Coordinates of C-alpha atoms in Angstrom, one line a residue:
Chain I
X1 CA 19.9 -38.0 71.4
X2 CA 20.4 -38.4 75.1
X3 CA 22.0 -35.2 76.6
X4 CA 24.5 -37.3 78.6
X5 CA 25.6 -39.0 75.4
X6 CA 26.0 -35.6 73.7
X7 CA 28.0 -34.3 76.7
X8 CA 30.3 -37.3 76.7
X9 CA 30.9 -37.0 73.0
X10 CA 31.5 -33.3 73.3
X11 CA 34.1 -33.9 76.0
X12 CA 35.8 -36.5 73.9
X13 CA 36.3 -33.8 71.2
X14 CA 37.5 -31.0 73.4
X15 CA 40.0 -33.0 75.3
X16 CA 43.6 -33.4 74.2
X17 CA 43.5 -37.1 75.2
X18 CA 44.1 -39.1 72.0
X19 CA 42.2 -42.1 73.3
X20 CA 39.1 -40.1 74.3
X21 CA 39.1 -38.3 70.9
X22 CA 39.3 -41.6 69.1
X23 CA 36.4 -43.0 71.0
X24 CA 34.4 -39.9 70.4
X25 CA 35.0 -40.0 66.6
X26 CA 34.1 -43.7 66.6
X27 CA 30.8 -42.9 68.4
X28 CA 30.1 -39.9 66.1
X29 CA 30.7 -42.2 63.1
X30 CA 28.1 -44.7 64.4
X31 CA 25.6 -41.8 65.0
X32 CA 26.0 -39.6 61.9
X33 CA 27.7 -41.6 59.2
X34 CA 24.3 -43.0 58.0
X35 CA 22.9 -39.5 57.4
X36 CA 25.9 -38.4 55.5
X37 CA 26.2 -41.7 53.6
X38 CA 22.5 -41.3 52.6
X39 CA 23.0 -37.8 51.3
X40 CA 26.0 -38.6 49.2
X41 CA 24.6 -41.9 48.0
X42 CA 21.3 -40.4 46.8
X43 CA 23.0 -37.4 45.3
X44 CA 25.9 -39.1 43.5
X45 CA 24.3 -42.5 42.6
X46 CA 25.2 -42.2 39.0
X47 CA 28.9 -41.5 39.6
X48 CA 29.8 -43.3 42.9
X49 CA 29.5 -46.9 43.8
X50 CA 28.3 -48.0 47.1
X51 CA 31.8 -48.9 48.3
X52 CA 33.2 -45.6 47.0
X53 CA 30.6 -43.7 49.0
X54 CA 31.5 -45.7 52.1
X55 CA 35.2 -44.9 51.6
X56 CA 34.4 -41.2 51.2
X57 CA 32.3 -41.1 54.4
X58 CA 35.0 -43.0 56.3
X59 CA 37.7 -40.7 55.0
X60 CA 35.7 -37.7 56.0
X61 CA 35.3 -39.0 59.6
X62 CA 39.1 -39.7 59.7
X63 CA 39.6 -36.0 58.8
X64 CA 37.3 -35.1 61.7
X65 CA 39.7 -37.1 63.9
X66 CA 42.7 -35.2 62.6
X67 CA 41.2 -31.7 62.7
X68 CA 42.6 -29.3 65.2
X69 CA 39.3 -27.5 65.4
X70 CA 37.2 -28.0 68.5
X71 CA 33.5 -27.5 69.1
X72 CA 32.6 -24.2 70.8
X73 CA 29.8 -25.6 73.0
X74 CA 27.6 -28.7 73.6
X75 CA 24.8 -26.9 71.8
X76 CA 26.7 -26.4 68.6
X77 CA 28.4 -29.7 68.8
X78 CA 26.3 -31.7 66.3
X79 CA 26.3 -28.8 63.9
X80 CA 30.1 -28.6 64.2
X81 CA 30.5 -32.3 63.4
X82 CA 28.1 -32.4 60.5
X83 CA 29.6 -29.3 58.9
X84 CA 33.2 -30.6 59.1
X85 CA 32.4 -34.1 57.9
X86 CA 30.2 -32.9 55.1
X87 CA 32.7 -30.3 53.9
X88 CA 35.5 -32.9 54.1
X89 CA 33.4 -35.4 52.2
X90 CA 32.7 -32.9 49.4
X91 CA 36.4 -32.0 49.3
X92 CA 37.3 -35.7 48.9
X93 CA 34.7 -36.0 46.1
X94 CA 36.2 -33.1 44.3
X95 CA 39.8 -34.1 44.7
X96 CA 39.7 -37.9 44.5
X97 CA 36.7 -38.5 42.3
X98 CA 36.7 -35.2 40.3
X99 CA 33.0 -34.6 41.2
X100 CA 32.1 -31.0 41.2
X101 CA 30.5 -29.7 44.4
X102 CA 26.8 -29.7 44.1
X103 CA 24.7 -26.5 43.7
X104 CA 23.4 -25.3 47.0
X105 CA 19.9 -26.4 47.6
X106 CA 17.1 -24.1 46.5
X107 CA 16.2 -21.3 48.8
X108 CA 12.6 -21.1 50.1
X109 CA 10.4 -19.4 47.5
X110 CA 9.7 -16.4 49.7
X111 CA 12.6 -15.6 52.0
X112 CA 10.8 -12.7 53.6
X113 CA 8.0 -15.1 54.6
X114 CA 10.7 -17.3 56.1
X115 CA 12.2 -14.4 58.0
X116 CA 8.9 -13.5 59.5
X117 CA 8.8 -16.8 61.4
X118 CA 6.2 -18.7 59.4
X119 CA 6.0 -22.3 60.6
X120 CA 4.4 -25.2 59.0
X121 CA 2.2 -26.0 61.9
X122 CA 0.6 -22.5 61.7
X123 CA 0.0 -22.5 58.0
X124 CA -0.5 -26.0 56.7
X125 CA -3.9 -27.6 57.0
X126 CA -3.7 -31.3 56.9
X127 CA -6.1 -33.0 54.5
X128 CA -8.6 -35.3 56.3
X129 CA -7.3 -38.8 56.8
X130 CA -9.8 -41.3 55.7
X131 CA -9.6 -44.3 57.8
X132 CA -13.0 -45.7 58.8
X133 CA -13.5 -47.2 62.2
X134 CA -13.9 -50.7 60.8
X135 CA -10.4 -50.6 59.2
X136 CA -11.0 -49.9 55.6
X137 CA -7.3 -49.4 54.9
X138 CA -6.5 -53.0 56.0
X139 CA -9.2 -54.2 53.7
X140 CA -7.8 -52.8 50.6
X141 CA -7.0 -55.6 48.3
X142 CA -3.4 -56.5 47.4
X143 CA -4.0 -55.6 43.8
X144 CA -5.0 -52.1 44.6
X145 CA -2.1 -51.8 47.0
X146 CA 0.4 -52.9 44.4
X147 CA -1.0 -50.5 41.9
X148 CA -0.8 -47.7 44.4
X149 CA 2.8 -48.5 45.3
X150 CA 3.7 -48.7 41.6
X151 CA 2.0 -45.4 41.0
X152 CA 3.7 -43.7 44.0
X153 CA 7.1 -45.1 43.0
X154 CA 6.7 -43.7 39.5
X155 CA 5.6 -40.4 40.9
X156 CA 8.6 -40.3 43.3
X157 CA 11.0 -41.2 40.5
X158 CA 9.8 -38.2 38.5
X159 CA 9.9 -36.0 41.6
X160 CA 13.5 -37.1 42.4
X161 CA 14.6 -36.1 38.9
X162 CA 13.2 -32.6 39.3
X163 CA 14.0 -32.1 43.0
X164 CA 16.8 -34.5 44.1
X165 CA 17.6 -32.6 47.3
X166 CA 14.0 -32.3 48.3
X167 CA 13.6 -36.1 47.9
X168 CA 16.6 -36.8 50.1
X169 CA 15.4 -34.4 52.8
X170 CA 11.9 -35.9 52.8
X171 CA 13.5 -39.3 53.0
X172 CA 15.6 -38.3 56.0
X173 CA 12.5 -36.8 57.6
X174 CA 10.5 -40.0 57.2
X175 CA 13.4 -41.9 58.6
X176 CA 12.9 -40.0 61.8
X177 CA 15.9 -37.6 61.6
X178 CA 15.2 -34.4 63.6
X179 CA 14.8 -31.3 61.4
X180 CA 17.6 -29.5 63.2
X181 CA 19.9 -32.4 62.3
X182 CA 19.0 -32.2 58.6
X183 CA 19.4 -28.4 58.8
X184 CA 22.9 -28.8 60.2
X185 CA 23.7 -31.3 57.4
X186 CA 22.7 -28.7 54.8
X187 CA 24.2 -25.8 56.7
X188 CA 20.8 -24.1 57.1
X189 CA 18.9 -22.8 60.0
X190 CA 16.2 -25.0 61.4
X191 CA 13.5 -22.4 60.5
X192 CA 14.7 -22.3 56.9
X193 CA 14.7 -26.1 56.7
X194 CA 11.2 -26.2 58.0
X195 CA 10.2 -23.9 55.2
X196 CA 12.1 -25.9 52.7
X197 CA 10.4 -29.1 53.8
X198 CA 7.0 -27.5 53.7
X199 CA 7.6 -26.3 50.1
X200 CA 8.9 -29.8 49.2
X201 CA 5.7 -31.3 50.3
X202 CA 3.7 -28.9 48.2
X203 CA 5.9 -29.7 45.2
X204 CA 5.7 -33.5 45.8
X205 CA 1.9 -33.8 46.1
X206 CA 1.1 -33.3 42.3
X207 CA 3.4 -36.3 41.6
X208 CA 1.6 -38.7 43.9
X209 CA -1.8 -37.4 45.0
X210 CA -3.6 -39.0 42.0
X211 CA -2.2 -42.4 43.2
X212 CA -3.7 -41.9 46.7
X213 CA -7.0 -40.3 45.6
X214 CA -8.9 -43.7 45.4
X215 CA -7.8 -44.5 48.9
X216 CA -9.1 -41.3 50.3
X217 CA -12.4 -41.9 48.6
X218 CA -12.6 -45.5 49.8
Chain J
X1 CA 6.4 -31.6 62.2
X2 CA 7.2 -35.0 60.7
X3 CA 3.9 -36.3 62.2
X4 CA 1.8 -33.6 60.7
X5 CA 3.5 -33.2 57.3
X6 CA 2.0 -36.3 55.7
X7 CA -1.1 -38.2 56.7
X8 CA -1.1 -41.9 57.5
X9 CA -1.7 -43.1 54.0
X10 CA 0.9 -40.8 52.4
X11 CA 3.4 -41.8 55.1
X12 CA 2.8 -45.5 54.5
X13 CA 3.4 -45.3 50.8
X14 CA 6.3 -42.9 51.0
X15 CA 8.1 -44.9 53.6
X16 CA 7.6 -48.0 51.6
X17 CA 9.1 -46.2 48.6
X18 CA 12.1 -44.9 50.6
X19 CA 12.7 -48.3 52.2
X20 CA 12.9 -49.9 48.8
X21 CA 15.1 -47.2 47.4
X22 CA 17.5 -47.3 50.5
X23 CA 17.7 -51.0 50.1
X24 CA 18.6 -50.7 46.4
X25 CA 21.2 -48.0 47.1
X26 CA 22.7 -50.0 50.0
X27 CA 22.1 -47.1 52.4
X28 CA 22.3 -49.4 55.3
X29 CA 25.7 -50.5 54.3
X30 CA 27.4 -47.9 56.5
X31 CA 25.4 -49.1 59.5
X32 CA 26.7 -52.7 59.2
X33 CA 29.1 -54.2 61.7
X34 CA 31.6 -54.8 58.9
X35 CA 31.7 -51.1 58.0
X36 CA 32.0 -50.0 61.7
X37 CA 34.9 -52.5 62.2
X38 CA 36.5 -51.3 59.0
X39 CA 36.4 -47.7 60.2
X40 CA 37.7 -48.6 63.6
X41 CA 40.8 -50.2 62.0
X42 CA 41.4 -47.2 59.8
X43 CA 41.0 -44.9 62.8
X44 CA 43.5 -46.9 64.8
X45 CA 46.0 -46.8 61.9
X46 CA 45.6 -43.0 61.5
X47 CA 45.9 -42.6 65.3
X48 CA 49.2 -44.4 65.3
X49 CA 50.5 -42.4 62.3
X50 CA 49.5 -39.2 64.1
X51 CA 51.5 -40.2 67.2
X52 CA 54.5 -41.0 65.1
X53 CA 54.3 -37.6 63.3
X54 CA 54.0 -35.9 66.7
X55 CA 57.0 -37.8 67.9
X56 CA 59.1 -36.9 64.9
X57 CA 58.1 -33.3 65.3
X58 CA 59.2 -33.3 68.9
X59 CA 62.5 -34.9 67.9
X60 CA 63.0 -32.3 65.2
X61 CA 62.3 -29.4 67.6
X62 CA 64.6 -30.9 70.2
X63 CA 67.4 -31.3 67.7
X64 CA 67.0 -27.7 66.4
X65 CA 67.1 -26.4 69.9
X66 CA 70.2 -28.5 70.7
X67 CA 71.9 -27.3 67.5
X68 CA 71.2 -23.6 68.3
X69 CA 72.4 -24.0 71.9
X70 CA 75.6 -25.7 70.7
X71 CA 76.1 -23.0 68.1
X72 CA 75.6 -20.3 70.7
X73 CA 78.2 -22.0 72.9
X74 CA 80.7 -22.2 70.1
X75 CA 80.0 -18.6 69.1
X76 CA 80.6 -17.4 72.6
X77 CA 84.2 -18.7 72.5
X78 CA 85.1 -18.1 68.9
X79 CA 83.4 -14.9 67.6
X80 CA 85.9 -12.2 67.0
X81 CA 85.5 -8.6 68.1
X82 CA 83.1 -6.7 66.0
X83 CA 84.1 -3.4 64.5
X84 CA 81.2 -1.1 65.0
X85 CA 82.9 2.1 63.9
X86 CA 86.1 2.9 61.9
X87 CA 86.9 6.4 60.8
X88 CA 90.0 8.2 59.5
X89 CA 90.3 11.9 59.1
X90 CA 93.7 12.8 57.7
X91 CA 96.5 10.4 58.0
X92 CA 99.5 12.5 57.2
X93 CA 102.5 10.5 56.0
X94 CA 104.8 12.2 58.5
X95 CA 102.7 11.2 61.5
X96 CA 102.2 7.7 60.1
X97 CA 105.9 7.2 59.8
X98 CA 106.8 8.6 63.2
X99 CA 104.9 6.2 65.4
X100 CA 106.8 6.1 68.5
X101 CA 104.8 3.8 70.7
X102 CA 101.9 1.4 71.1
X103 CA 100.0 2.1 74.3
X104 CA 97.3 0.0 75.8
X105 CA 95.1 1.4 78.5
X106 CA 92.7 -0.9 80.4
X107 CA 89.9 1.0 82.0
X108 CA 87.7 -0.9 84.3
X109 CA 84.6 -0.2 86.2
X110 CA 84.9 2.7 88.5
X111 CA 88.4 3.4 87.5
X112 CA 89.5 7.0 87.9
X113 CA 91.4 8.3 84.9
X114 CA 94.0 11.0 85.3
X115 CA 91.6 13.5 83.6
X116 CA 89.1 12.9 86.3
X117 CA 86.7 11.0 84.1
X118 CA 85.1 8.0 85.6
X119 CA 84.8 5.2 83.0
X120 CA 81.6 3.3 83.7
X121 CA 82.4 0.1 81.9
X122 CA 79.2 -1.7 82.9
X123 CA 77.1 0.7 80.8
X124 CA 79.1 0.4 77.6
X125 CA 76.9 0.5 74.7
X126 CA 76.5 2.8 71.7
X127 CA 74.7 5.1 71.8
X128 CA 74.9 5.2 75.5
X129 CA 74.2 7.6 78.2
X130 CA 77.4 7.3 80.1
X131 CA 79.2 10.6 79.5
X132 CA 82.6 9.4 80.6
X133 CA 83.4 6.9 77.9
X134 CA 81.3 8.7 75.4
X135 CA 83.3 11.9 75.9
X136 CA 86.5 9.9 75.3
X137 CA 85.0 8.5 72.1
X138 CA 83.9 12.0 71.0
X139 CA 87.2 13.5 71.8
X140 CA 89.0 10.7 70.0
X141 CA 86.9 11.0 66.9
X142 CA 87.6 14.7 66.7
X143 CA 91.2 14.7 67.8
X144 CA 92.7 11.5 66.5
X145 CA 93.7 10.8 62.9
X146 CA 92.1 7.4 63.0
X147 CA 89.6 5.8 65.3
X148 CA 88.4 2.2 65.4
X149 CA 85.7 1.2 67.8
X150 CA 85.2 -2.6 68.3
X151 CA 82.5 -4.3 70.2
X152 CA 83.9 -7.0 72.5
X153 CA 82.1 -9.7 74.3
X154 CA 81.9 -7.6 77.5
X155 CA 83.1 -4.2 76.6
X156 CA 84.4 -1.9 74.0
X157 CA 87.8 -1.4 72.4
X158 CA 88.9 2.0 71.2
X159 CA 91.9 2.1 68.9
X160 CA 93.2 5.6 68.3
X161 CA 96.0 6.8 66.1
X162 CA 97.6 9.9 67.7
X163 CA 99.7 12.0 65.4
X164 CA 103.0 13.3 66.7
X165 CA 102.1 16.9 66.1
X166 CA 98.6 17.6 67.2
X167 CA 96.4 20.5 68.4
X168 CA 94.7 21.3 71.7
X169 CA 92.0 18.6 71.3
X170 CA 94.7 15.9 70.9
X171 CA 96.4 17.2 74.0
X172 CA 93.1 17.1 75.8
X173 CA 92.6 13.6 74.7
X174 CA 96.1 12.6 75.9
X175 CA 95.3 14.2 79.2
X176 CA 91.9 12.5 79.4
X177 CA 93.6 9.1 78.8
X178 CA 96.4 9.9 81.3
X179 CA 99.1 9.9 78.6
X180 CA 102.1 12.0 78.4
X181 CA 101.8 14.9 75.8
X182 CA 104.6 13.5 73.6
X183 CA 103.0 10.0 73.2
X184 CA 102.1 9.3 69.6
X185 CA 101.1 6.4 67.4
X186 CA 98.4 3.7 68.1
X187 CA 96.7 3.8 71.4
X188 CA 94.3 1.1 72.4
X189 CA 91.8 1.7 75.1
X190 CA 89.8 -1.2 76.5
X191 CA 86.6 -0.4 78.3
X192 CA 85.4 -3.4 80.2
X193 CA 82.8 -4.0 82.9
X194 CA 84.8 -6.7 84.5

């Protein structure tokens, strides 16, 4: 996000001017509501309707408007917003919809590895991308494409049953959300979230790699 | 990281899956103009309610302060003197029945009593450091049959019952207060800083 926008938003929250704060909350809603909506919608799809989820998110942002708390700094501003709104949303789910707070997401398998500063870029070797110069991918016929999509969908559905949080986080990542933003949403450090995403990819691949094997060979 | 996590093919199929899923779940609903407008309206309503609550709080605080100020004003004019000490040693029936006079002494700031004590009324408080009035109080409590000390708005009132027949200390007390030795009965001493 543009630093000037962040600064403006931050000032809107630290001021005592009611109008400025209202404007800031409104802008924060436009920026962050989709992320929070997505998390709740994915997670509670079986118990919450689309409009209920929308109400929960809107209510949580109204609580943000009413809170007396103020962000400590511009740097911690996004984290401050996401923590407050997410915690308010979970409180509303518990009190108004009688939905128990979810379990915290799984920790990385090896916390010591995480603490040592392991990063994905340093440890993960990308498999070779097989795209021939003459555009083999575009030449794959529709039938094959449909069957691959169906296979991936099936694999992802199984994956989401086993690892719902990992599915949401991968979805946010592919949407283009910064890792720090996702980490703030889950109240984790950026480094821990990187590790979690790396592990999620490792766990995901067995569900879909057989679908994509033919494409690699093509 | 998001660029290097999945290769192009994986990214293509995963994105396709998530786009479909988002669409089925209505994840874009919150981004719609209708949702944004709806939130703006709710925000405006809450903002107005908040202002009203703040106003009512201010009114409440103002009314409490006014009540307290009014109460303090009334109290200033109506509160009775407070008895801060009352003691009786031995009220003998003979003395009690031979009260011959009611004497009131008004001692003011800087006033020189016959005994030579200077009564500093502007420092009247118990326990205090002003020896003059304290000595009178001490003398009264040891010599008089009954002593009542009352806290006034700006001062102290000492009510002493002096028996007709008394010892040396009672005589000293009479002298300290500038009374004749034969005076007996209730003596009221008002210490004031006015």
